[in-house]
Coordinates of N, CA, C and O in Angstrom, one line a residue:
M1 N 19.9 5.8 15.7 CA 19.9 4.9 14.6 C 19.8 5.7 13.3 O 18.9 6.5 13.1
R2 N 20.8 5.6 12.4 CA 20.8 6.3 11.2 C 19.9 5.6 10.1 O 19.8 4.4 10.2
A3 N 19.3 6.4 9.2 CA 18.5 5.8 8.2 C 19.4 5.2 7.1 O 20.5 5.7 6.8
M4 N 19.0 4.1 6.6 CA 19.7 3.4 5.5 C 19.5 4.2 4.2 O 18.5 4.7 4.0
T5 N 20.6 4.1 3.4 CA 20.4 4.7 2.1 C 19.6 3.8 1.2 O 19.5 2.6 1.5
E6 N 19.1 4.3 0.2 CA 18.4 3.5 -0.8 C 19.3 2.4 -1.4 O 18.8 1.2 -1.5
E7 N 20.5 2.7 -1.6 CA 21.5 1.7 -2.2 C 21.7 0.6 -1.2 O 21.7 -0.6 -1.6
E8 N 21.9 0.9 0.1 CA 22.1 -0.1 1.1 C 20.9 -1.0 1.2 O 21.0 -2.3 1.3
L9 N 19.7 -0.4 1.2 CA 18.5 -1.2 1.3 C 18.3 -2.1 0.1 O 18.0 -3.3 0.2
N10 N 18.6 -1.6 -1.1 CA 18.4 -2.4 -2.3 C 19.5 -3.4 -2.5 O 19.3 -4.4 -3.3
S11 N 20.6 -3.3 -1.8 CA 21.6 -4.3 -1.9 C 21.3 -5.6 -1.2 O 21.9 -6.6 -1.5
Y12 N 20.3 -5.5 -0.3 CA 20.0 -6.8 0.5 C 18.9 -7.5 -0.3 O 17.9 -6.9 -0.7
R13 N 19.0 -8.8 -0.4 CA 17.9 -9.6 -1.0 C 17.5 -10.6 0.1 O 18.3 -11.2 0.8
L14 N 16.2 -10.9 0.2 CA 15.7 -11.8 1.2 C 16.2 -13.2 0.9 O 16.2 -14.1 1.8
T15 N 16.7 -13.5 -0.3 CA 17.2 -14.8 -0.6 C 18.7 -14.9 -0.2 O 19.3 -16.0 -0.4
S16 N 19.2 -13.9 0.3 CA 20.6 -13.9 0.7 C 20.8 -14.9 1.8 O 20.0 -15.2 2.6
L17 N 22.0 -15.5 1.9 CA 22.4 -16.4 2.9 C 22.6 -15.7 4.3 O 22.5 -16.3 5.3
E18 N 22.9 -14.4 4.2 CA 23.1 -13.7 5.5 C 21.8 -13.1 6.0 O 21.0 -12.7 5.2
E19 N 21.7 -13.1 7.3 CA 20.5 -12.5 7.9 C 20.5 -11.0 7.8 O 21.6 -10.3 7.8
P20 N 19.4 -10.4 7.6 CA 19.3 -8.9 7.5 C 19.6 -8.3 8.9 O 19.3 -8.9 9.9
T21 N 20.2 -7.1 8.9 CA 20.5 -6.4 10.2 C 19.1 -5.9 10.7 O 18.1 -5.9 9.9
D22 N 19.0 -5.6 11.9 CA 17.8 -5.0 12.5 C 17.4 -3.8 11.7 O 16.2 -3.5 11.4
E23 N 18.4 -3.0 11.3 CA 18.1 -1.8 10.5 C 17.5 -2.1 9.2 O 16.6 -1.5 8.7
M24 N 18.1 -3.1 8.5 CA 17.6 -3.5 7.2 C 16.2 -4.0 7.3 O 15.3 -3.7 6.5
L25 N 16.0 -4.9 8.3 CA 14.6 -5.4 8.5 C 13.6 -4.3 8.8 O 12.5 -4.3 8.2
A26 N 14.0 -3.4 9.6 CA 13.1 -2.3 9.9 C 12.8 -1.5 8.7 O 11.6 -1.1 8.4
A27 N 13.8 -1.2 7.8 CA 13.6 -0.4 6.6 C 12.7 -1.2 5.6 O 11.8 -0.6 5.0
I28 N 12.9 -2.5 5.5 CA 12.1 -3.3 4.6 C 10.6 -3.3 5.1 O 9.7 -3.1 4.3
M29 N 10.4 -3.4 6.4 CA 9.1 -3.4 7.0 C 8.4 -2.1 6.8 O 7.2 -2.0 6.5
R30 N 9.1 -1.0 7.0 CA 8.6 0.4 6.8 C 8.1 0.5 5.3 O 7.0 1.1 5.0
E31 N 9.0 0.1 4.4 CA 8.7 0.2 3.0 C 7.4 -0.6 2.6 O 6.5 -0.1 1.9
A32 N 7.3 -1.8 3.1 CA 6.2 -2.7 2.9 C 4.9 -2.0 3.5 O 3.9 -2.0 2.8
A33 N 5.0 -1.5 4.7 CA 3.8 -0.9 5.3 C 3.4 0.3 4.5 O 2.2 0.5 4.4
E34 N 4.3 1.1 4.0 CA 3.9 2.3 3.2 C 3.2 1.8 1.9 O 2.2 2.5 1.5
E35 N 3.7 0.8 1.3 CA 3.0 0.3 0.1 C 1.6 -0.2 0.4 O 0.6 0.1 -0.4
V36 N 1.4 -0.9 1.5 CA 0.1 -1.4 1.9 C -0.8 -0.2 2.2 O -2.0 -0.2 1.8
R37 N -0.3 0.9 2.9 CA -1.1 2.0 3.1 C -1.6 2.7 1.9 O -2.8 3.1 1.7
K38 N -0.7 2.8 0.9 CA -1.1 3.4 -0.4 C -2.1 2.6 -1.1 O -3.1 3.1 -1.7
E39 N -1.9 1.3 -1.2 CA -2.9 0.4 -1.9 C -4.2 0.4 -1.2 O -5.3 0.4 -1.8
N40 N -4.2 0.4 0.2 CA -5.5 0.5 0.9 C -6.2 1.8 0.7 O -7.4 1.7 0.5
A41 N -5.5 2.9 0.6 CA -6.2 4.1 0.3 C -6.8 4.1 -1.1 O -7.9 4.6 -1.2
E42 N -6.1 3.6 -2.0 CA -6.6 3.6 -3.4 C -7.8 2.6 -3.5 O -8.8 2.9 -4.1
T43 N -7.7 1.5 -2.8 CA -8.9 0.5 -2.8 C -10.1 1.2 -2.2 O -11.2 1.0 -2.7
H44 N -9.9 1.9 -1.1 CA -11.0 2.5 -0.4 C -11.6 3.6 -1.3 O -12.8 3.7 -1.3
R45 N -10.8 4.4 -1.9 CA -11.3 5.4 -2.8 C -12.1 4.8 -3.9 O -13.2 5.3 -4.2
R46 N -11.6 3.7 -4.6 CA -12.4 3.1 -5.6 C -13.7 2.5 -5.1 O -14.8 2.6 -5.8
F47 N -13.7 1.9 -3.9 CA -14.9 1.3 -3.3 C -15.9 2.4 -3.1 O -17.1 2.2 -3.4
M48 N -15.5 3.5 -2.5 CA -16.5 4.6 -2.2 C -17.0 5.2 -3.5 O -18.2 5.5 -3.6
E49 N -16.2 5.3 -4.5 CA -16.6 5.8 -5.8 C -17.7 4.9 -6.4 O -18.8 5.3 -6.9
Q50 N -17.5 3.6 -6.3 CA -18.4 2.6 -6.8 C -19.7 2.6 -6.0 O -20.8 2.5 -6.6
L51 N -19.6 2.7 -4.7 CA -20.7 2.8 -3.8 C -21.6 4.0 -4.2 O -22.9 3.9 -4.3
R52 N -21.0 5.2 -4.4 CA -21.7 6.4 -4.7 C -22.4 6.2 -6.1 O -23.6 6.6 -6.3
E53 N -21.8 5.6 -7.0 CA -22.4 5.3 -8.4 C -23.5 4.4 -8.2 O -24.6 4.6 -8.9
D54 N -23.4 3.3 -7.4 CA -24.5 2.4 -7.2 C -25.7 3.0 -6.6 O -26.8 2.8 -7.0
V55 N -25.5 3.9 -5.6 CA -26.6 4.6 -4.9 C -27.2 5.5 -6.0 O -28.5 5.6 -6.0
R56 N -26.4 6.2 -6.8 CA -27.0 7.1 -7.8 C -27.9 6.4 -8.7 O -29.0 6.8 -9.0
K57 N -27.4 5.2 -9.2 CA -28.2 4.4 -10.1 C -29.5 3.9 -9.5 O -30.6 3.8 -10.1
D58 N -29.4 3.4 -8.2 CA -30.6 2.9 -7.5 C -31.6 4.1 -7.3 O -32.8 3.8 -7.5
K59 N -31.2 5.3 -7.0 CA -32.1 6.4 -6.8 C -32.8 6.7 -8.1 O -34.0 7.0 -8.2
E60 N -32.0 6.7 -9.2 CA -32.5 6.9 -10.5 C -33.6 5.9 -10.9 O -34.6 6.2 -11.4
R61 N -33.2 4.6 -10.6 CA -34.1 3.5 -11.0 C -35.5 3.6 -10.2 O -36.5 3.4 -10.7
L62 N -35.4 4.1 -8.9 CA -36.5 4.2 -8.0 C -37.2 5.5 -8.2 O -38.3 5.7 -7.6
G63 N -36.7 6.4 -8.9 CA -37.3 7.7 -9.1 C -37.2 8.6 -7.9 O -38.1 9.4 -7.6
I64 N -36.2 8.4 -7.1 CA -36.0 9.2 -5.9 C -35.2 10.5 -6.1 O -34.2 10.5 -6.8

């Protein structure tokens, strides 16, 4: 199975009357999954940063 070009992928719209090919659907799903992975990693990074800051503040407040 050959990889779709960016142009081929971008030419398809989900509102199109024609069904996506299996290749198009797989490419769309891969792209969506990659975006979710990136967003998840950034959210996790921000959460851990906030957690560390909260722990630091609590230790400071408690004099630990």
